[in-house]
Every structure is written in structure tokens, then in C-alpha cells.
mmCIF file of C-alpha atoms in Angstrom:
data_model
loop_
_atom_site.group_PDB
_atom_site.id
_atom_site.type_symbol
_atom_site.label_atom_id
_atom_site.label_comp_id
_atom_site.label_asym_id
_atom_site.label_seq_id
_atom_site.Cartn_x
_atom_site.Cartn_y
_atom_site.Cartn_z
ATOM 1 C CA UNK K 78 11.925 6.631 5.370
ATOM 2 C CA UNK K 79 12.689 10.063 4.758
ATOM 3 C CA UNK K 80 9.934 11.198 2.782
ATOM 4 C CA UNK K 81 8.514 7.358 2.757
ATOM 5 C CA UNK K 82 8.248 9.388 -0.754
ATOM 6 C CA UNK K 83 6.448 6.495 0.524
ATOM 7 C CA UNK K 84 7.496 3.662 -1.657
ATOM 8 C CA UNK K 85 10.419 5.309 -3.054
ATOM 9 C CA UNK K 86 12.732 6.051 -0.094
ATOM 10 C CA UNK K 87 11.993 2.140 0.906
ATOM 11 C CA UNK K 88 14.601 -0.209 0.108
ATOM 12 C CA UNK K 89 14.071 -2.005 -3.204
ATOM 13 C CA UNK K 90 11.390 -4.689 -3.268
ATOM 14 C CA UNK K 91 13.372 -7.637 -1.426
ATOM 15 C CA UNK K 92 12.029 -10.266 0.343
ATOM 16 C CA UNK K 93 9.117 -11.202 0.170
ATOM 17 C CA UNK K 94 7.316 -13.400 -1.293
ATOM 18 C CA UNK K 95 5.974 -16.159 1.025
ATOM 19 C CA UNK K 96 4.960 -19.803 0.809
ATOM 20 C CA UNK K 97 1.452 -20.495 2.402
ATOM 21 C CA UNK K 98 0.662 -23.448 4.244
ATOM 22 C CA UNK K 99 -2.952 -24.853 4.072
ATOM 23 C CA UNK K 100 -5.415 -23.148 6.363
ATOM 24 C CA UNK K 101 -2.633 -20.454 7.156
ATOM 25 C CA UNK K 102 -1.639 -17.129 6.379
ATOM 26 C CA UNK K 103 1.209 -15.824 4.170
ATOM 27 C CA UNK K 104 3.921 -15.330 6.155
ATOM 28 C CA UNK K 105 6.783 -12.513 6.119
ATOM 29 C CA UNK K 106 9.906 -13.202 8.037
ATOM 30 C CA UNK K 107 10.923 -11.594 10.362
ATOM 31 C CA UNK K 108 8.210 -9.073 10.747
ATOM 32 C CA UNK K 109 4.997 -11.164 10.438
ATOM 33 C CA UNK K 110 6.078 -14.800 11.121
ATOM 34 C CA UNK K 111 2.516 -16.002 11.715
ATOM 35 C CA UNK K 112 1.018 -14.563 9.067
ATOM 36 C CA UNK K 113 -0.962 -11.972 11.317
ATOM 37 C CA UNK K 114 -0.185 -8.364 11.408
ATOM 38 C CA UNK K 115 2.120 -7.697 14.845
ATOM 39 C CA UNK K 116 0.541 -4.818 17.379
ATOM 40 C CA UNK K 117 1.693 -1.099 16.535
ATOM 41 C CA UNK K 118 1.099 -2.237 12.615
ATOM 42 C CA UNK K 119 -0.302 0.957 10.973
ATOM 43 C CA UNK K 120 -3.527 0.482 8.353
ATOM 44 C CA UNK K 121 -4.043 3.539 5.295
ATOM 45 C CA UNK K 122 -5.708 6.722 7.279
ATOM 46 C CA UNK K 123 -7.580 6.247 3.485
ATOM 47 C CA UNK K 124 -7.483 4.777 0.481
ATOM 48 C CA UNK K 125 -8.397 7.137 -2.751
ATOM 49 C CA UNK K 126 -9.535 5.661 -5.995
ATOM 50 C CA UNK K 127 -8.694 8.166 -9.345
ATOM 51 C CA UNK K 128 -9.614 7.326 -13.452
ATOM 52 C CA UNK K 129 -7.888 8.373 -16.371
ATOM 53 C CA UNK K 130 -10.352 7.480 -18.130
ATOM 54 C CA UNK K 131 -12.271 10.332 -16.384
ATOM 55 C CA UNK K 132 -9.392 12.188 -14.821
ATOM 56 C CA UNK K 133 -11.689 15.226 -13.115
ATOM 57 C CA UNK K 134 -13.859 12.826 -11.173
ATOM 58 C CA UNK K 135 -13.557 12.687 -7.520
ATOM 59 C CA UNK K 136 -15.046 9.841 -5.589
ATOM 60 C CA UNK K 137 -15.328 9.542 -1.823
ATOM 61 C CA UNK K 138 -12.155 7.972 -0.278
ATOM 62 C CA UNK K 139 -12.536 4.917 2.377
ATOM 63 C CA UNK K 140 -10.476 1.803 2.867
ATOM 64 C CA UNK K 141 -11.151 -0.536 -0.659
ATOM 65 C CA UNK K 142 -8.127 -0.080 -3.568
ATOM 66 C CA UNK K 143 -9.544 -0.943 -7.026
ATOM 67 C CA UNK K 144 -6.796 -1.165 -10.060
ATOM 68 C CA UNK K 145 -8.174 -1.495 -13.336
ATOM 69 C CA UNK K 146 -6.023 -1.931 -16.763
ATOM 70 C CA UNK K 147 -4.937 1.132 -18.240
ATOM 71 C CA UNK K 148 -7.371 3.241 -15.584
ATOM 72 C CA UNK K 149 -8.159 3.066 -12.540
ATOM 73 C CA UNK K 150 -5.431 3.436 -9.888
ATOM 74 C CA UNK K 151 -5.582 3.584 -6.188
ATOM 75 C CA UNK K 152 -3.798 6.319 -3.835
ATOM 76 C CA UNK K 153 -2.555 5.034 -0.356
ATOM 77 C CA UNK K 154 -1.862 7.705 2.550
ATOM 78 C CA UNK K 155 -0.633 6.867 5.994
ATOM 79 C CA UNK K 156 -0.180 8.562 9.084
ATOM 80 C CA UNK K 157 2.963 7.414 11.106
ATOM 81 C CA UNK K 158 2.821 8.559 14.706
ATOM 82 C CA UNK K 159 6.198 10.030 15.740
ATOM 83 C CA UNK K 160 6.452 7.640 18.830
ATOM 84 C CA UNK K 161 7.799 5.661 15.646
ATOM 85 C CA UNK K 162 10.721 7.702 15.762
ATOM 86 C CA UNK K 163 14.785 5.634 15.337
ATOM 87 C CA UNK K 164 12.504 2.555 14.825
ATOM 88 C CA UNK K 165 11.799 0.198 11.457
ATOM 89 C CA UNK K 166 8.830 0.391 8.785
ATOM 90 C CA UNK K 167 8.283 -1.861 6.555
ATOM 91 C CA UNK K 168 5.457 -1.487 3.480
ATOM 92 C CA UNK K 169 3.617 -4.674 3.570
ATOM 93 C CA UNK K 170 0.873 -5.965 1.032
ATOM 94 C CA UNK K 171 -1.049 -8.951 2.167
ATOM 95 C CA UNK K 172 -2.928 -10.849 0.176
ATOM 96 C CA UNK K 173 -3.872 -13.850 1.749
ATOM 97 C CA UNK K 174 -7.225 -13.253 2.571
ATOM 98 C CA UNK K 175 -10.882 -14.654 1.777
ATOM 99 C CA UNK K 176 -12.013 -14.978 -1.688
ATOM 100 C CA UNK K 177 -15.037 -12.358 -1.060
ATOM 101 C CA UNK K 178 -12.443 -9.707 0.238
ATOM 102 C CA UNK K 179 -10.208 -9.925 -2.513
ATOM 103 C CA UNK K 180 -10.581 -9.963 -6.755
ATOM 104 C CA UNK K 181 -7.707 -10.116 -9.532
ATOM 105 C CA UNK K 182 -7.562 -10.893 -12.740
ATOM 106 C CA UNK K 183 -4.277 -10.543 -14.929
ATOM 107 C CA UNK K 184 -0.678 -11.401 -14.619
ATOM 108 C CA UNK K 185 -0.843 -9.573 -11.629
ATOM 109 C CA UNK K 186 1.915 -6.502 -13.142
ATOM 110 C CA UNK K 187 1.446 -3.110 -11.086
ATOM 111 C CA UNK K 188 3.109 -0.703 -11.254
ATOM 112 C CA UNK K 189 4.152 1.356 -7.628
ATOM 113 C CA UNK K 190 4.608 4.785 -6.876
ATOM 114 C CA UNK K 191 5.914 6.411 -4.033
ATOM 115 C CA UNK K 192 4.298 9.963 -3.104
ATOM 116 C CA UNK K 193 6.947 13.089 -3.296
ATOM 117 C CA UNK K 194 5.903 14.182 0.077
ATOM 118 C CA UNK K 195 5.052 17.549 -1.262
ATOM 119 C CA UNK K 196 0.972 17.043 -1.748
ATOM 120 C CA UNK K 197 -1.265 14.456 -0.179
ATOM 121 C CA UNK K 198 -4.705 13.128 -1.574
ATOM 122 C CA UNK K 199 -8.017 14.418 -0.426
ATOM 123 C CA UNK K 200 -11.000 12.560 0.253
ATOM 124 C CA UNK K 201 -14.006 13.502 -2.114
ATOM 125 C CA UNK K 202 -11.314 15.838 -3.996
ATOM 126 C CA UNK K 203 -8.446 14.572 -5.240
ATOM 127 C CA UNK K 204 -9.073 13.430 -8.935
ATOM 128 C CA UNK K 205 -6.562 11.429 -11.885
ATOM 129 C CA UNK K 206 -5.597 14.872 -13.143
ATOM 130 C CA UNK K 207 -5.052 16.969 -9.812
ATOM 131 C CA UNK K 208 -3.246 13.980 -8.082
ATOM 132 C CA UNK K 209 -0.325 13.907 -5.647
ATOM 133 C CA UNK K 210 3.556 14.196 -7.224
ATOM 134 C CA UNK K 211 4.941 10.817 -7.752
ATOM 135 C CA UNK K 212 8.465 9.348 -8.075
ATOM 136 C CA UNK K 213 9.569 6.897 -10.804
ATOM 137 C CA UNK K 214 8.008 3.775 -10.394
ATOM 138 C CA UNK K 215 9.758 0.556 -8.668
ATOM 139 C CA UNK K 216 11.948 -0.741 -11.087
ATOM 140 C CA UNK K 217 11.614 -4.265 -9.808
ATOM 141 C CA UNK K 218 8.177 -4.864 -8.561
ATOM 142 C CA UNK K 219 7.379 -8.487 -8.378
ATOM 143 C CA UNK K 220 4.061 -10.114 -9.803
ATOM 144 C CA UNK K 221 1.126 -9.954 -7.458
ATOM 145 C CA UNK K 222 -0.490 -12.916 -6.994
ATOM 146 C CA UNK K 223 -3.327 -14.077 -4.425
ATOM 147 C CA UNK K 224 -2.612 -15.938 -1.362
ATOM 148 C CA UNK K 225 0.460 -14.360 -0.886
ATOM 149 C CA UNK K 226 2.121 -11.411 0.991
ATOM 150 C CA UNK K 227 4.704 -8.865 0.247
ATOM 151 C CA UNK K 228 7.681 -6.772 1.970
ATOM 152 C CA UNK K 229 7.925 -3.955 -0.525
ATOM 153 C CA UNK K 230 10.394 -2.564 1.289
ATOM 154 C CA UNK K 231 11.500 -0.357 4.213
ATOM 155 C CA UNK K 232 13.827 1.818 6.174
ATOM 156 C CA UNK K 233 13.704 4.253 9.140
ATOM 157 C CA UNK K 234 10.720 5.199 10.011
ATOM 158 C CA UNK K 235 9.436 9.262 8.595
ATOM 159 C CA UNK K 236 9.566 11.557 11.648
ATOM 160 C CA UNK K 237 8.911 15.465 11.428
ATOM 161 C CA UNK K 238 10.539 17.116 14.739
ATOM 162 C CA UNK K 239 7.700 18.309 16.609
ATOM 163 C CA UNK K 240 4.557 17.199 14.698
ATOM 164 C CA UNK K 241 2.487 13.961 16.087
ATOM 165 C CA UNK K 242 2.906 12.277 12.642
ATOM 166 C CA UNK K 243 4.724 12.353 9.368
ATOM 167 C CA UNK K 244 2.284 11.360 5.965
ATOM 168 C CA UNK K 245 3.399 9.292 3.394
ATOM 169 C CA UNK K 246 1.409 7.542 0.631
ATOM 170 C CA UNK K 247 1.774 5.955 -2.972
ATOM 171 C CA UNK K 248 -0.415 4.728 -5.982
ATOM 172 C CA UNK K 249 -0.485 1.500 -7.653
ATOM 173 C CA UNK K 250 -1.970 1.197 -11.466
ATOM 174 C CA UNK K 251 -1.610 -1.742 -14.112
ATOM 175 C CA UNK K 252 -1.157 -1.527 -17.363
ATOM 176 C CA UNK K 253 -2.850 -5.234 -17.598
ATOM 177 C CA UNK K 254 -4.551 -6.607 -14.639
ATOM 178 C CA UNK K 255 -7.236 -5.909 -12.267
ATOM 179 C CA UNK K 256 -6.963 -5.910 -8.875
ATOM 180 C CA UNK K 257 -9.225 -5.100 -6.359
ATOM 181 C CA UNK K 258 -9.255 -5.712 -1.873
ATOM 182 C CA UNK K 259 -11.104 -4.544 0.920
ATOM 183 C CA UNK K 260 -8.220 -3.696 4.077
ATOM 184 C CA UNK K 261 -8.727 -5.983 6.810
ATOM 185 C CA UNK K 262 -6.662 -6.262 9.535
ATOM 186 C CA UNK K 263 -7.052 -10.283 10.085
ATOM 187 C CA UNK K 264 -7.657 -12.139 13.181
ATOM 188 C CA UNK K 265 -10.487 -14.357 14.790
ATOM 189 C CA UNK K 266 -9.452 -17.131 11.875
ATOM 190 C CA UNK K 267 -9.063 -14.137 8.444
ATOM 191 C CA UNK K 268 -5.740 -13.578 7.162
ATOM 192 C CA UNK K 269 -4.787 -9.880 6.498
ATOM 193 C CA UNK K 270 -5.267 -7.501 3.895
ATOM 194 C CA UNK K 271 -4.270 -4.863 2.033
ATOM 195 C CA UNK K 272 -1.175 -2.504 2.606
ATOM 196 C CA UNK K 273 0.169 -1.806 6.297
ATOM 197 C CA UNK K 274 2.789 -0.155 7.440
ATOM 198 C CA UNK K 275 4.470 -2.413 10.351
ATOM 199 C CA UNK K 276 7.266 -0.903 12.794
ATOM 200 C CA UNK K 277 10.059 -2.947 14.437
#
């Protein structure tokens, strides 16, 4: 995804929406057919909440996103190894989760943003005002709703020749809804959630 730019450089938001059977998870064909996240899927080395409403506040980074209308966003920033080189990623956004692990209230309209490559958040540092470059936002994001899960889009995989990973990251805001999740990778009965990054 040459510069993943994260979200950007990923093909539009296509398929994805899925229907969810009782006591199952959201599904995503073909890359997550049971509704679990496949091995190699990559999780957010963080996830870094910033305010407008206070845009020179900092706040440790860790692995919750919190969207609030009209302030807070949430920055994403993966790491994808470079064994991932000539192969597939795909952003996901699972939803499907418990009640306790996941909030939203709203039409569910965010707004994406891929990162510009350039500049990546910092942990404890990286504030509304001093945040990473970001692209136009997706054009055609659909309405995030709970109990489902998302393919917002992919391509080849970044690769840097001769570093062990290539970064790439985003932010999602709202101009009406709140949304908030705790990543969780699923399993042992849990769907997953949050944003991952899976390679075919």
C-alpha cells in the first residue's frame, strides 16, 4: 500500500459489510470467513487519542480508540513486518464484539484519514494541534454500526527495502457520533475488535 498513507493508498471502501448470524461473528469474505481474525493478522503497535477541544494536550497512547462529536479523534499506527513483502493487506474494522468492549452512539458517520507517511504519532506527545499529515478523507465511508465488520480497503502490502517494517497509520473523527472500543483480538468464544491489518 505504498505509503498505506494508510487508508488512502487502500482501495476505496468496498466490501464489506457483513450479515451476522446469532451467536457468531461478523464475517468478511474472503479474508475472515469465520468471523475470527486469520494468523499473521497485524493489531495497532498503538492507538493515540487527540482533542480539539484542547488541541495541546497529550495523553498516554495504548490500545482503546475513543471518537467523540466534533472532538475527540483517535490516531491508528501499525507496524507491517517486511516478511509481508508481494503479499495482500487489507484494513479491517471489527465490530462484533461484547457490549462491555464496545460503546456508540450516533448515526455511526466517521470520517477516515489515511496518514501521509511523512510523520507518525507519539505516545504521551503527539497532541490535536502537532498531529501527523493527513490525506483527504474517504469519500465513501459507510455508516458504522455495531455487530458488524468492515473491509476498508487494501492493496499490496508497504515494504521499505532493507528496514524490518514499514509504518502506516490513520485517524478517524465524527462530526456526530460517538464511538468508542477496546482492541481485542477474539477467540476462546469473543468476536474481534477494533482495526487490524490482515495479510493474504
Amino acid at each position: 500500500m505504498k505509503s498505506f498513507a494508510i487508508l488512502t493508498a487502500l482501495l476505496p471502501f468496498s466490501s464489506a459489510l457483513v450479515l451476522r448470524a446469532a451467536s457468531t461473528c461478523p464475517v468478511i469474505q474472503p479474508i475472515a470467513p469465520t468471523g475470527q481474525l486469520p494468523p499473521g493478522t497485524l493489531d495497532p503497535t498503538f492507538l493515540q487519542v487527540v482533542s480539539k477541544k484542547n488541541p495541546n494536550k497529550a495523553v498516554p497512547a495504548g490500545q482503546s480508540a475513543l471518537v467523540t462529536p466534533g472532538d475527540k479523534c483517535t490516531l491508528t499506527k501499525f507496524d507491517i513486518p517486511a516478511s509481508a513483502r508481494n503479499k495482500t493487506c487489507s484494513l479491517v474494522l471489527m465490530l462484533g464484539g461484547c457490549a462491555s468492549e464496545e460503546y456508540e452512539k450516533g448515526p455511526g458517520n466517521i470520517i477516515f484519514q489515511g496518514n501521509t507517511g511523512v510523520t507518525f504519532p507519539v505516545p504521551g506527545k503527539t497532541t490535536y494541534n502537532n498531529q501527523p499529515v493527513l490525506a483527504p478523507p474517504f469519500t465513501d465511508a459507510p455508516a458504522i454500526k455495531l455487530g458488524n465488520a468492515y473491509r476498508l480497503g487494501g492493496g499490496p502490502c508497504d515494504y521499505k527495502e532493507g528496514q524490518a517494517f514499514a509504518s502506516v497509520g490513520g485517524s478517524i473523527c465524527s462530526d456526530d457520533t460517538t464511538l468508542s472500543f477496546t482492541e481485542s483480538r477474539g477467540g476462546n468464544g469473543k468476536c474481534p475488535v477494533g482495526f487490524h491489518i490482515i495479510i493474504s
